[in-house]
mmCIF file of C-alpha atoms in Angstrom:
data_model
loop_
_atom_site.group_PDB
_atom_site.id
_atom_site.type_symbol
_atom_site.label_atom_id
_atom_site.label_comp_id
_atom_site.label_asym_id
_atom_site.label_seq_id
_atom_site.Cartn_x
_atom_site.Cartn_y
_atom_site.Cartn_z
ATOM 1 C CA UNK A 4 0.000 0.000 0.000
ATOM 2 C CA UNK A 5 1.176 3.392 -0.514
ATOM 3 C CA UNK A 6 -0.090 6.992 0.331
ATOM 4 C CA UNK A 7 -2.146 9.290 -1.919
ATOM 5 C CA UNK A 8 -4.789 11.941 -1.715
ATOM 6 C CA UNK A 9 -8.322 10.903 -2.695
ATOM 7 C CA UNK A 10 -12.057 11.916 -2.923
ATOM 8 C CA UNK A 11 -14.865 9.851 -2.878
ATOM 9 C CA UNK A 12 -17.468 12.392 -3.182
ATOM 10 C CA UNK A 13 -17.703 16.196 -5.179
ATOM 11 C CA UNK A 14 -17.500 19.450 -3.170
ATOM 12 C CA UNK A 15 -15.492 21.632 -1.828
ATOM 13 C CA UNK A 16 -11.478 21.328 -0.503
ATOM 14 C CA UNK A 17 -12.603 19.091 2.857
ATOM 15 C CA UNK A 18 -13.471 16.224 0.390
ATOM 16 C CA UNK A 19 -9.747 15.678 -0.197
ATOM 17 C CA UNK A 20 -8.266 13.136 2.083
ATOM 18 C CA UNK A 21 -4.861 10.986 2.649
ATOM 19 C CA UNK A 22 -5.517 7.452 2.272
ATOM 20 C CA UNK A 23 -3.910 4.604 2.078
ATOM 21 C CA UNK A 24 -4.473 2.632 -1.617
ATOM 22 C CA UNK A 25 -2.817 0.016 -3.615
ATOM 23 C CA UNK A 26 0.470 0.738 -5.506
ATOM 24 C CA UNK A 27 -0.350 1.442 -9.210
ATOM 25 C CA UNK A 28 1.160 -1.232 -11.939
ATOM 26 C CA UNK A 29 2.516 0.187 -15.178
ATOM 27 C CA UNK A 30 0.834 -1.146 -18.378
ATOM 28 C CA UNK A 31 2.680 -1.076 -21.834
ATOM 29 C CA UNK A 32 4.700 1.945 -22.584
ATOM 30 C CA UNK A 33 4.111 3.383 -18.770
ATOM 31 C CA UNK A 34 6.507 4.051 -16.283
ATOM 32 C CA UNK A 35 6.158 4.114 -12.385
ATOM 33 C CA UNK A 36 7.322 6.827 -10.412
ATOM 34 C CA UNK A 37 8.447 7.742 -7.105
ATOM 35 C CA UNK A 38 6.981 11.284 -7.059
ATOM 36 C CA UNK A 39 8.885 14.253 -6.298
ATOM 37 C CA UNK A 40 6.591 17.051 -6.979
ATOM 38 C CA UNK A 41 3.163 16.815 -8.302
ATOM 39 C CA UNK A 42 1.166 19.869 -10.024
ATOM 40 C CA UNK A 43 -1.942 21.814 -9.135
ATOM 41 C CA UNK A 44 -4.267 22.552 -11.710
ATOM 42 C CA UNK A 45 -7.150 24.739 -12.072
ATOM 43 C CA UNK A 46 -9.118 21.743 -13.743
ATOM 44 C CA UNK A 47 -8.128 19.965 -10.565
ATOM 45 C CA UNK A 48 -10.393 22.127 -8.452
ATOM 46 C CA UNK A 49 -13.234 21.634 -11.103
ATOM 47 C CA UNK A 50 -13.356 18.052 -11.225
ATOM 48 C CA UNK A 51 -13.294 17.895 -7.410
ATOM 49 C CA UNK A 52 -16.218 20.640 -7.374
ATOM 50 C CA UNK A 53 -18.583 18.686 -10.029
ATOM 51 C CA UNK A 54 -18.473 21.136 -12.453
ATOM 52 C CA UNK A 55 -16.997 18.427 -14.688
ATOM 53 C CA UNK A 56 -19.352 16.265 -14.153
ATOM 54 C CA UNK A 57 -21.983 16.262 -17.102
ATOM 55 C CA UNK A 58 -19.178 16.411 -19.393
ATOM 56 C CA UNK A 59 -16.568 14.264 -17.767
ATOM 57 C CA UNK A 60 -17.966 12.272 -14.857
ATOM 58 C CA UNK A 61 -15.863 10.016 -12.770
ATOM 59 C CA UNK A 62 -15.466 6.640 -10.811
ATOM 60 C CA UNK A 63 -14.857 7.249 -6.831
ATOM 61 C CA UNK A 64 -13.013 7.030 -5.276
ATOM 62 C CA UNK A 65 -10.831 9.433 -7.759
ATOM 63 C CA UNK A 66 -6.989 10.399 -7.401
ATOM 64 C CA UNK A 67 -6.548 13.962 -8.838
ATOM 65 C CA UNK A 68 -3.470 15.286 -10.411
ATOM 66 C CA UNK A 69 -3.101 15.749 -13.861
ATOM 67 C CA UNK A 70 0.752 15.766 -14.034
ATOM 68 C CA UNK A 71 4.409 15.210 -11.824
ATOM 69 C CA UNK A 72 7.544 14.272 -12.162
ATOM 70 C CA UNK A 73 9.836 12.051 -10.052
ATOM 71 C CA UNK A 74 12.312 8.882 -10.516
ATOM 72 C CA UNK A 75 11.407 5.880 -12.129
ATOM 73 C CA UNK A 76 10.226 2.846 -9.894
ATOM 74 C CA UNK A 77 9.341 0.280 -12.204
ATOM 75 C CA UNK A 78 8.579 0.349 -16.254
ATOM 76 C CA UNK A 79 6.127 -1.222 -18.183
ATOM 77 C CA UNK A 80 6.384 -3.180 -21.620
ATOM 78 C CA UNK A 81 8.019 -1.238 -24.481
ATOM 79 C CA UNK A 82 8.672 1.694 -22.048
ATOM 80 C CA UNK A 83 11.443 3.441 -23.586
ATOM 81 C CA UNK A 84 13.203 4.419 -20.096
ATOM 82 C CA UNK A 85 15.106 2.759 -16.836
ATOM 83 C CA UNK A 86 14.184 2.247 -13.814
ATOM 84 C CA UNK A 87 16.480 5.261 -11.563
ATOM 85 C CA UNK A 88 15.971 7.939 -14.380
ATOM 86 C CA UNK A 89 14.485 11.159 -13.569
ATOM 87 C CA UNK A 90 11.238 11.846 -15.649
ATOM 88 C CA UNK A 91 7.871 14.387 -15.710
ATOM 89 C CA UNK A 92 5.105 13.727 -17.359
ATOM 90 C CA UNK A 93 1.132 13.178 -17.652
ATOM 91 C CA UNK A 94 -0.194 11.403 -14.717
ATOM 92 C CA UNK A 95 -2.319 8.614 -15.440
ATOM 93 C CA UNK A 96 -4.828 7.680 -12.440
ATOM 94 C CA UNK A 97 -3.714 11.016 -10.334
ATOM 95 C CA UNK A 98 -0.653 12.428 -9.929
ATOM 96 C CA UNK A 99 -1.706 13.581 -5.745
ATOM 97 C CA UNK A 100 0.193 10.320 -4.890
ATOM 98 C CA UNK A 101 3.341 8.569 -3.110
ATOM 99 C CA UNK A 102 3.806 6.736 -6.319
ATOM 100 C CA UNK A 103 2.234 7.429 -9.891
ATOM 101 C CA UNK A 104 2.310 6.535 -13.005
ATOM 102 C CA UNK A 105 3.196 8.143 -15.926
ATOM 103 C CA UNK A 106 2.299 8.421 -19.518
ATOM 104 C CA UNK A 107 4.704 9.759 -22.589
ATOM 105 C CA UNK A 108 7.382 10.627 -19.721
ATOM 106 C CA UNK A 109 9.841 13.093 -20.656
ATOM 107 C CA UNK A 110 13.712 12.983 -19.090
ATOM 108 C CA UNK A 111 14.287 15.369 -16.728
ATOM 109 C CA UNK A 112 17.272 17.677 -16.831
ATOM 110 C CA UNK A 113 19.625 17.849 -14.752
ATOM 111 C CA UNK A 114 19.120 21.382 -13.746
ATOM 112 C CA UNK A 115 15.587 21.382 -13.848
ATOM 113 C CA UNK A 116 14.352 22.030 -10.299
ATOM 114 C CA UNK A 117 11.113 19.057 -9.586
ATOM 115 C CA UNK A 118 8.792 21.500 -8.932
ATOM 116 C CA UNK A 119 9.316 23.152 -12.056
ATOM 117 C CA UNK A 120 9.097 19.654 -14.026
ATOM 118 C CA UNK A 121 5.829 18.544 -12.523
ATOM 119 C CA UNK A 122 4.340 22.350 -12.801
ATOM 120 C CA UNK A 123 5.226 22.327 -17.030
ATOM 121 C CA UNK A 124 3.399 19.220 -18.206
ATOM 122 C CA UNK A 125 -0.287 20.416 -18.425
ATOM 123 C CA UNK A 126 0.323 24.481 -18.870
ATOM 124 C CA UNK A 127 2.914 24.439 -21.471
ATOM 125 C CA UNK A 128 1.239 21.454 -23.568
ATOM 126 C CA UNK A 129 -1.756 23.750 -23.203
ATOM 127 C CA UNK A 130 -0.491 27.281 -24.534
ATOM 128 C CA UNK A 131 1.611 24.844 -27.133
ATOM 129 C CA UNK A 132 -2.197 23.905 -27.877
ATOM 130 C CA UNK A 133 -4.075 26.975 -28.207
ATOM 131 C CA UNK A 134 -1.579 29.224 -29.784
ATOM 132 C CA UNK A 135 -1.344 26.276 -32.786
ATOM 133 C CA UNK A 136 -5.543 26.432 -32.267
ATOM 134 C CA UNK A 137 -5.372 30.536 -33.244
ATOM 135 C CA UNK A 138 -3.254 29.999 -35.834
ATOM 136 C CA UNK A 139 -0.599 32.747 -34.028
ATOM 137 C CA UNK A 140 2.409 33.873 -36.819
ATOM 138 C CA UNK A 141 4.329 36.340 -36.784
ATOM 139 C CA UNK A 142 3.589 39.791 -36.832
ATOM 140 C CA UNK A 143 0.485 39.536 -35.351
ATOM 141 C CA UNK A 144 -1.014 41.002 -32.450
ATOM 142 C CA UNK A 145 -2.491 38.369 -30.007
ATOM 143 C CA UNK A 146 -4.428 39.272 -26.084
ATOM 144 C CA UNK A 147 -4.053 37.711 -23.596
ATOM 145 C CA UNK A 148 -6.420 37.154 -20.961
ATOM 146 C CA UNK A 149 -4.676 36.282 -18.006
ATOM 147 C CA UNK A 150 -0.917 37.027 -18.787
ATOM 148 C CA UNK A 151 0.358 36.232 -15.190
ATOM 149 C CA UNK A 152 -0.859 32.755 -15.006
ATOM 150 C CA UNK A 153 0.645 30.015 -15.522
ATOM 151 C CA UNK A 154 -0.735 29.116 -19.089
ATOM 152 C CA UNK A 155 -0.630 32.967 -19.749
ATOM 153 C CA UNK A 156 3.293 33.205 -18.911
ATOM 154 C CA UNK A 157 3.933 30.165 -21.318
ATOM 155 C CA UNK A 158 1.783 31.622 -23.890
ATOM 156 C CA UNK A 159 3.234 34.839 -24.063
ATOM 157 C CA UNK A 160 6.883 33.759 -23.775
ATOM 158 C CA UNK A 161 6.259 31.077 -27.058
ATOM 159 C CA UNK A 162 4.720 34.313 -28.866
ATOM 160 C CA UNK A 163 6.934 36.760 -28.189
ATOM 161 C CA UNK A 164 9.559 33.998 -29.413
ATOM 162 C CA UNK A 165 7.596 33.869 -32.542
ATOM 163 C CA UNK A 166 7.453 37.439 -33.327
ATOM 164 C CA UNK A 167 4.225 37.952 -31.921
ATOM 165 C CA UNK A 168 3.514 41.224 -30.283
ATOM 166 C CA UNK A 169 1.607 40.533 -27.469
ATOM 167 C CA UNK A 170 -0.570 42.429 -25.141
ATOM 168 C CA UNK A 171 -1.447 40.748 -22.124
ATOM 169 C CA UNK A 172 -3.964 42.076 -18.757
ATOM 170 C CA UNK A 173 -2.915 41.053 -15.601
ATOM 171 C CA UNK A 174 -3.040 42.621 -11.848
ATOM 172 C CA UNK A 175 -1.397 45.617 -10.895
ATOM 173 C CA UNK A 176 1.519 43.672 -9.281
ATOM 174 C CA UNK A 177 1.729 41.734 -12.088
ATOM 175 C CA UNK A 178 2.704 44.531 -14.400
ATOM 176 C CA UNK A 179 6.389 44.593 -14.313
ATOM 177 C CA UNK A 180 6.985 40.918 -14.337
ATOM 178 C CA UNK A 181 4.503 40.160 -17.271
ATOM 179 C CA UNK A 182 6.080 43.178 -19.249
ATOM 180 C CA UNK A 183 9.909 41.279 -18.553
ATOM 181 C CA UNK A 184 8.936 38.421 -20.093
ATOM 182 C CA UNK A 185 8.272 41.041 -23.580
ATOM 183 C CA UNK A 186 4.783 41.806 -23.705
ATOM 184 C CA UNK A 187 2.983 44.924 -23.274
ATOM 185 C CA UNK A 188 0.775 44.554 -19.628
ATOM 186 C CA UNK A 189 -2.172 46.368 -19.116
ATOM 187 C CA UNK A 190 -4.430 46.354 -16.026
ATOM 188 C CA UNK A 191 -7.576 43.988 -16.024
ATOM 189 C CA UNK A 192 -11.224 45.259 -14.933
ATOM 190 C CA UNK A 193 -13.308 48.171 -15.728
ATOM 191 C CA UNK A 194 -11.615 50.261 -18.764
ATOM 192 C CA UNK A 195 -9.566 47.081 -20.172
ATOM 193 C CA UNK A 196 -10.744 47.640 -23.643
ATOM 194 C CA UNK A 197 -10.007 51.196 -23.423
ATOM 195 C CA UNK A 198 -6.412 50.061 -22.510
ATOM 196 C CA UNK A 199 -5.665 47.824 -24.368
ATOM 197 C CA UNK A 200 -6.905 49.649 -27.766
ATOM 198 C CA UNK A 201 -4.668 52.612 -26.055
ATOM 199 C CA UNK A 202 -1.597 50.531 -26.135
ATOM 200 C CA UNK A 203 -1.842 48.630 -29.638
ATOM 201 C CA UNK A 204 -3.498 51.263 -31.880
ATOM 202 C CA UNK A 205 -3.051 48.672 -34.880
ATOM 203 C CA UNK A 206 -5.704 46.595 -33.210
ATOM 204 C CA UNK A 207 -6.212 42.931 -31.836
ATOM 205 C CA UNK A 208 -5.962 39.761 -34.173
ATOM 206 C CA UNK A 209 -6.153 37.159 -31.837
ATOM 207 C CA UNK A 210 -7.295 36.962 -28.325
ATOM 208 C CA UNK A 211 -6.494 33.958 -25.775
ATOM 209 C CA UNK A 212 -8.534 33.884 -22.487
ATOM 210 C CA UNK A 213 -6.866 32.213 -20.144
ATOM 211 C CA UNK A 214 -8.418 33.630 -17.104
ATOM 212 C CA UNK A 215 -12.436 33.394 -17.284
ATOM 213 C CA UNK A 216 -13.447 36.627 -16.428
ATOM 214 C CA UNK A 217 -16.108 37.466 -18.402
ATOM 215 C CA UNK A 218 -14.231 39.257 -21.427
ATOM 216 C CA UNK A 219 -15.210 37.276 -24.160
ATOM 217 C CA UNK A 220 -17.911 39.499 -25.673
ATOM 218 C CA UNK A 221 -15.483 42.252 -25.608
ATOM 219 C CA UNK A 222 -12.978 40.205 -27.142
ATOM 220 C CA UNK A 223 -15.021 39.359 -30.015
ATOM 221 C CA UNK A 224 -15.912 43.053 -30.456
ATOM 222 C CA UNK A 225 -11.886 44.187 -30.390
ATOM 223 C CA UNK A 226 -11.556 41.269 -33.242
ATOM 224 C CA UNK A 227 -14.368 41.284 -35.345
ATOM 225 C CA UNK A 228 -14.352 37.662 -35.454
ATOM 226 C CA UNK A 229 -15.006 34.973 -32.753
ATOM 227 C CA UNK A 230 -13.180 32.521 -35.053
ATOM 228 C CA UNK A 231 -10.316 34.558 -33.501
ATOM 229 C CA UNK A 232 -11.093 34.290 -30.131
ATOM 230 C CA UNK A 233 -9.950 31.190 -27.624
ATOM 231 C CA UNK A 234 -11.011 30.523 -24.150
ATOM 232 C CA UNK A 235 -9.438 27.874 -21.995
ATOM 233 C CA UNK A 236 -11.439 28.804 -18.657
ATOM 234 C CA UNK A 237 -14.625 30.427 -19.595
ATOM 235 C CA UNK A 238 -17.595 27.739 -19.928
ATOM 236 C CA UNK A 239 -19.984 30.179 -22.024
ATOM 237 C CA UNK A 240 -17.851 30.567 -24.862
ATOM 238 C CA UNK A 241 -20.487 28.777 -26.907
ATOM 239 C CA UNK A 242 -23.024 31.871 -26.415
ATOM 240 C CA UNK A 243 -19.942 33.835 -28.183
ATOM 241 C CA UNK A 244 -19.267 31.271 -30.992
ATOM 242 C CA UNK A 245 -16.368 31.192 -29.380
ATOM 243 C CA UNK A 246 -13.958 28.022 -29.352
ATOM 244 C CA UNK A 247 -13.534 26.409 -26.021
ATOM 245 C CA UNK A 248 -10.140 24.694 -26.263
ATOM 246 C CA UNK A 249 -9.895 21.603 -23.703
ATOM 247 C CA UNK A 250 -8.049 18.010 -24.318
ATOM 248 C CA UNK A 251 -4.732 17.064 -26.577
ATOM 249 C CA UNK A 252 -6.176 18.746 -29.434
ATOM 250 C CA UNK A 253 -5.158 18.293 -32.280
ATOM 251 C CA UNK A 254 -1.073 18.217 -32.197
ATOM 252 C CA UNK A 255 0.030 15.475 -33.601
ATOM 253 C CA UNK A 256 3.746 15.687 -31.986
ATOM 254 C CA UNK A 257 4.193 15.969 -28.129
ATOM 255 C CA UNK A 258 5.742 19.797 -27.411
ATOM 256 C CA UNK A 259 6.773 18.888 -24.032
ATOM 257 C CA UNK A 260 9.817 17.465 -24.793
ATOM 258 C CA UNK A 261 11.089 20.623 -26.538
ATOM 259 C CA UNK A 262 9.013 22.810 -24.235
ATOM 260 C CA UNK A 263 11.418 20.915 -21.569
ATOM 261 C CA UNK A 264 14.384 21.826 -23.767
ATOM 262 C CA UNK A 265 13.262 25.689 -23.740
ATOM 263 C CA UNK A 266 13.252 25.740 -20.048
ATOM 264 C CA UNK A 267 16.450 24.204 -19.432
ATOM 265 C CA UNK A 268 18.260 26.188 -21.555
ATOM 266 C CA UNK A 269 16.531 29.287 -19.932
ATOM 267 C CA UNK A 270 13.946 30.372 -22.429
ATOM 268 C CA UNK A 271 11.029 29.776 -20.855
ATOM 269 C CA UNK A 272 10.171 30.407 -17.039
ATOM 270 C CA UNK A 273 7.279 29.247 -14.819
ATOM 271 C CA UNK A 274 6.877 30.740 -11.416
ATOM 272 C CA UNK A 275 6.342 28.568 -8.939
ATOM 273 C CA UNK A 276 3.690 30.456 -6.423
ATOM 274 C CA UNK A 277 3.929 27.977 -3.597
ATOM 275 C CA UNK A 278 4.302 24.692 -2.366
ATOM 276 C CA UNK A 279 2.771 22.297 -0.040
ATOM 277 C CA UNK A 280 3.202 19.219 1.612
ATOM 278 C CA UNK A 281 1.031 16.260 0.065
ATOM 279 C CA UNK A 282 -0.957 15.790 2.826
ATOM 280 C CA UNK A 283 -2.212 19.529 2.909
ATOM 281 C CA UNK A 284 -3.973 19.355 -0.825
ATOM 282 C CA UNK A 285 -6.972 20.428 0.598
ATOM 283 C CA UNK A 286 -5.422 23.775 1.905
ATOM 284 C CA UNK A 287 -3.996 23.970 -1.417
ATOM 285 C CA UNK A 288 -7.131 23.753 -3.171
ATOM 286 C CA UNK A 289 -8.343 26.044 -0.714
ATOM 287 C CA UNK A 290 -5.841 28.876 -1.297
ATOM 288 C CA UNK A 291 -5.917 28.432 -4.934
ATOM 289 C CA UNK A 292 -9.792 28.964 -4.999
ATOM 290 C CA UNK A 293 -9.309 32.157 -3.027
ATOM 291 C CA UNK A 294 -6.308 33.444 -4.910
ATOM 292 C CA UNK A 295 -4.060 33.675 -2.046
ATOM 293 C CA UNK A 296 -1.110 32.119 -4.119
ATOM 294 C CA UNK A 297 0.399 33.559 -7.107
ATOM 295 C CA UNK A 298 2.084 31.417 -9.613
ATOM 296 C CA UNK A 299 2.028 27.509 -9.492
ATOM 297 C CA UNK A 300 0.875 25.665 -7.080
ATOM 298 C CA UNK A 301 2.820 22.490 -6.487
ATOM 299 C CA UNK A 302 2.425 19.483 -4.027
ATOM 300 C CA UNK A 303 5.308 17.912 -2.638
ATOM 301 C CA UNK A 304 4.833 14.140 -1.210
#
C-alpha cells in the first residue's frame, strides 16, 4: 500500500483526504514513479467541485493530479526508459500520490528544479495547444487574458519567441513581471478595452482567455471575429461562438519534450507560487480557490 490523496465524493477542498491505496502497476509503454513534486491545476479544483461532471464524470473514489515528475520505480512493456531515471510527465490515475504513473514521460534535466518539471506538463502542452488552435504567426497582435498565469506566462513567452507582439492584462503587481517576459501589460477590470486599444493602436488579431473573467464578448468586439477568439477557462464561450479549447487537441507531436528543452536552456520560465506538503492538498485547493497564491501551485509528497 502506498499513500495518496483521494475523494470519494464532489465538493469543496474538505473532500480531499490521505488514504492509504494500492500501488499502481505500469501497463505497456508506462513508467512508475516515485513522485517528487506533483502539479496543481485549475481543472483539478473543477473536477473535485462537479463542475466536470456532465461532461466528464468520474469513478470514486478518484486520485486527482493531472501531471508530476519524479524517478522511475518500475517500467512497463516497451517503455522506452530505466528504472532510476528522472522523468515528468502526464499522470495517469492522479498524480496527488506517493507513487504514480506516468504516460509519454519526458527525461528530466539535470538542472531542472522538480517543482518546475511537474508544474510544465499540463500548462505548457496547453499554450503549445491553443496558440497552434489561433493559428498565431508572426507579426500579429495576439491578447491575452490572463498574462500572469501560468498558461498565460507560457503563452506569451512562445509568442513573443515567434514574433508575436503581445498584449497581455494582468493585476497591478503583475505589471512589471509580465512586461519582462516582452509583452505589453495592461491592467484587467473596468476600462480594459479602453487600454488595451490605447496601447496597440493597430488593433487585436487574436485573443487567448486564459483567465475566465467574463471578457469574451469584448474580445469578439476588439476582433471582429469569434473565429479569432480562444477561451481555456470560460464555460460560455459557446453563447460567443467562441472556441472552447480543452483536451490534446489536435497536435500530432508531443511539445513537451522541446518545451522541456526551452526551459532548461533558460527560455522559458514558470513561477512557482507555492508549495505544499502532500498531505495539505486540501489547503492547497483552498488557497488556490481564493487566490491567495500567485504562480504555481505544487504538491510535494
Amino acid at each position: 500500500m502506498s499513500t495518496a490523496i483521494t475523494f470519494s465524493e464532489y465538493g469543496g477542498p474538505e473532500v480531499l483526504r490521505l488514504s492509504q491505496v494500492a500501488v499502481p502497476e505500469p501497463g505497456p509503454g508506462q513508467v512508475r514513479i516515485k513522485v517528487k513534486a506533483a502539479s496543481v491545476n485549475p481543472l483539478d479544483l473543477k473536477v473535485r467541485s462537479g463542475l466536470m461532471a456532465g461532461t466528464s464524470p468520474v469513478d470514486f473514489p478518484v486520485i486527482p493530479g493531472l501531471d508530476a515528475s519524479g524517478v522511475v520505480d518500475a517500467v512497463g512493456e516497451g517503455a522506452a526508459v530505466a528504472v532510476g531515471e528522472e522523468v515528468l510527465g502526464a499522470a495517469v490515475g492522479g498524480g496527488y500520490a506517493e507513487y504514480a504513473l506516468l504516460e509519454r514521460p519526458v527525461a528530466k534535466p539535470e538542472g531542472m528544479s522538480w517543482e518546475v518539471a511537474a508544474a510544465l506538463v499540463t500548462v505548457g502542452r496547453t499554450a503549445h495547444r491553443v496558440l497552434g488552435q489561433l493559428g498565431a504567426q508572426a507579426g500579429q497582435t495576439l491578447l491575452v487574458h490572463g498574462a500572469a498565469g501560468s498558461v498565460g506566462v507560457i503563452a506569451v513567452q512562445l509568442a513573443v519567441a515567434r514574433g508575436i507582439t503581445v498584449v497581455g492584462t494582468v493585476g497591478e503587481s503583475d505589471i512589471e513581471r509580465v512586461t519582462a517576459l516582452g509583452a505589453t501589460a495592461v491592467r484587467y477590470g473596468d476600462g480594459w478595452v479602453e487600454r488595451v486599444n490605447a496601447a496597440v493602436p493597430g488593433g487585436v488579431d487574436l485573443v487567448l482567455d486564459a483567465a475566465g473573467a467574463g471578457v469574451l464578448a469584448d474580445s469578439v468586439a476588439l476582433t471582429g471575429d469569434p473565429g479569432a477568439v480562444i477561451t481555456i477557462a470560460d464555460m460560455s464561450a459557446r453563447q460567443h461562438g467562441v472556441r472552447f479549447s480543452a483536451g490534446a487537441g489536435d497536435q500530432t507531436t508531443d511539445p513537451l519534450p522541446e518545451l522541456v528543452r526551452l526551459a532548461a536552456a533558460g527560455g522559458l520560465t514558470l513561477p512557482i507560487g507555492r508549495t505544499y506538503p502532500l498531505d495539505q492538498a486540501a489547503t492547497a485547493h483552498a488557497d488556490l480557490e481564493a487566490h491567495r497564491t500567485r504562480g504555481k501551485v505544487v504538491l510535494l509528497p
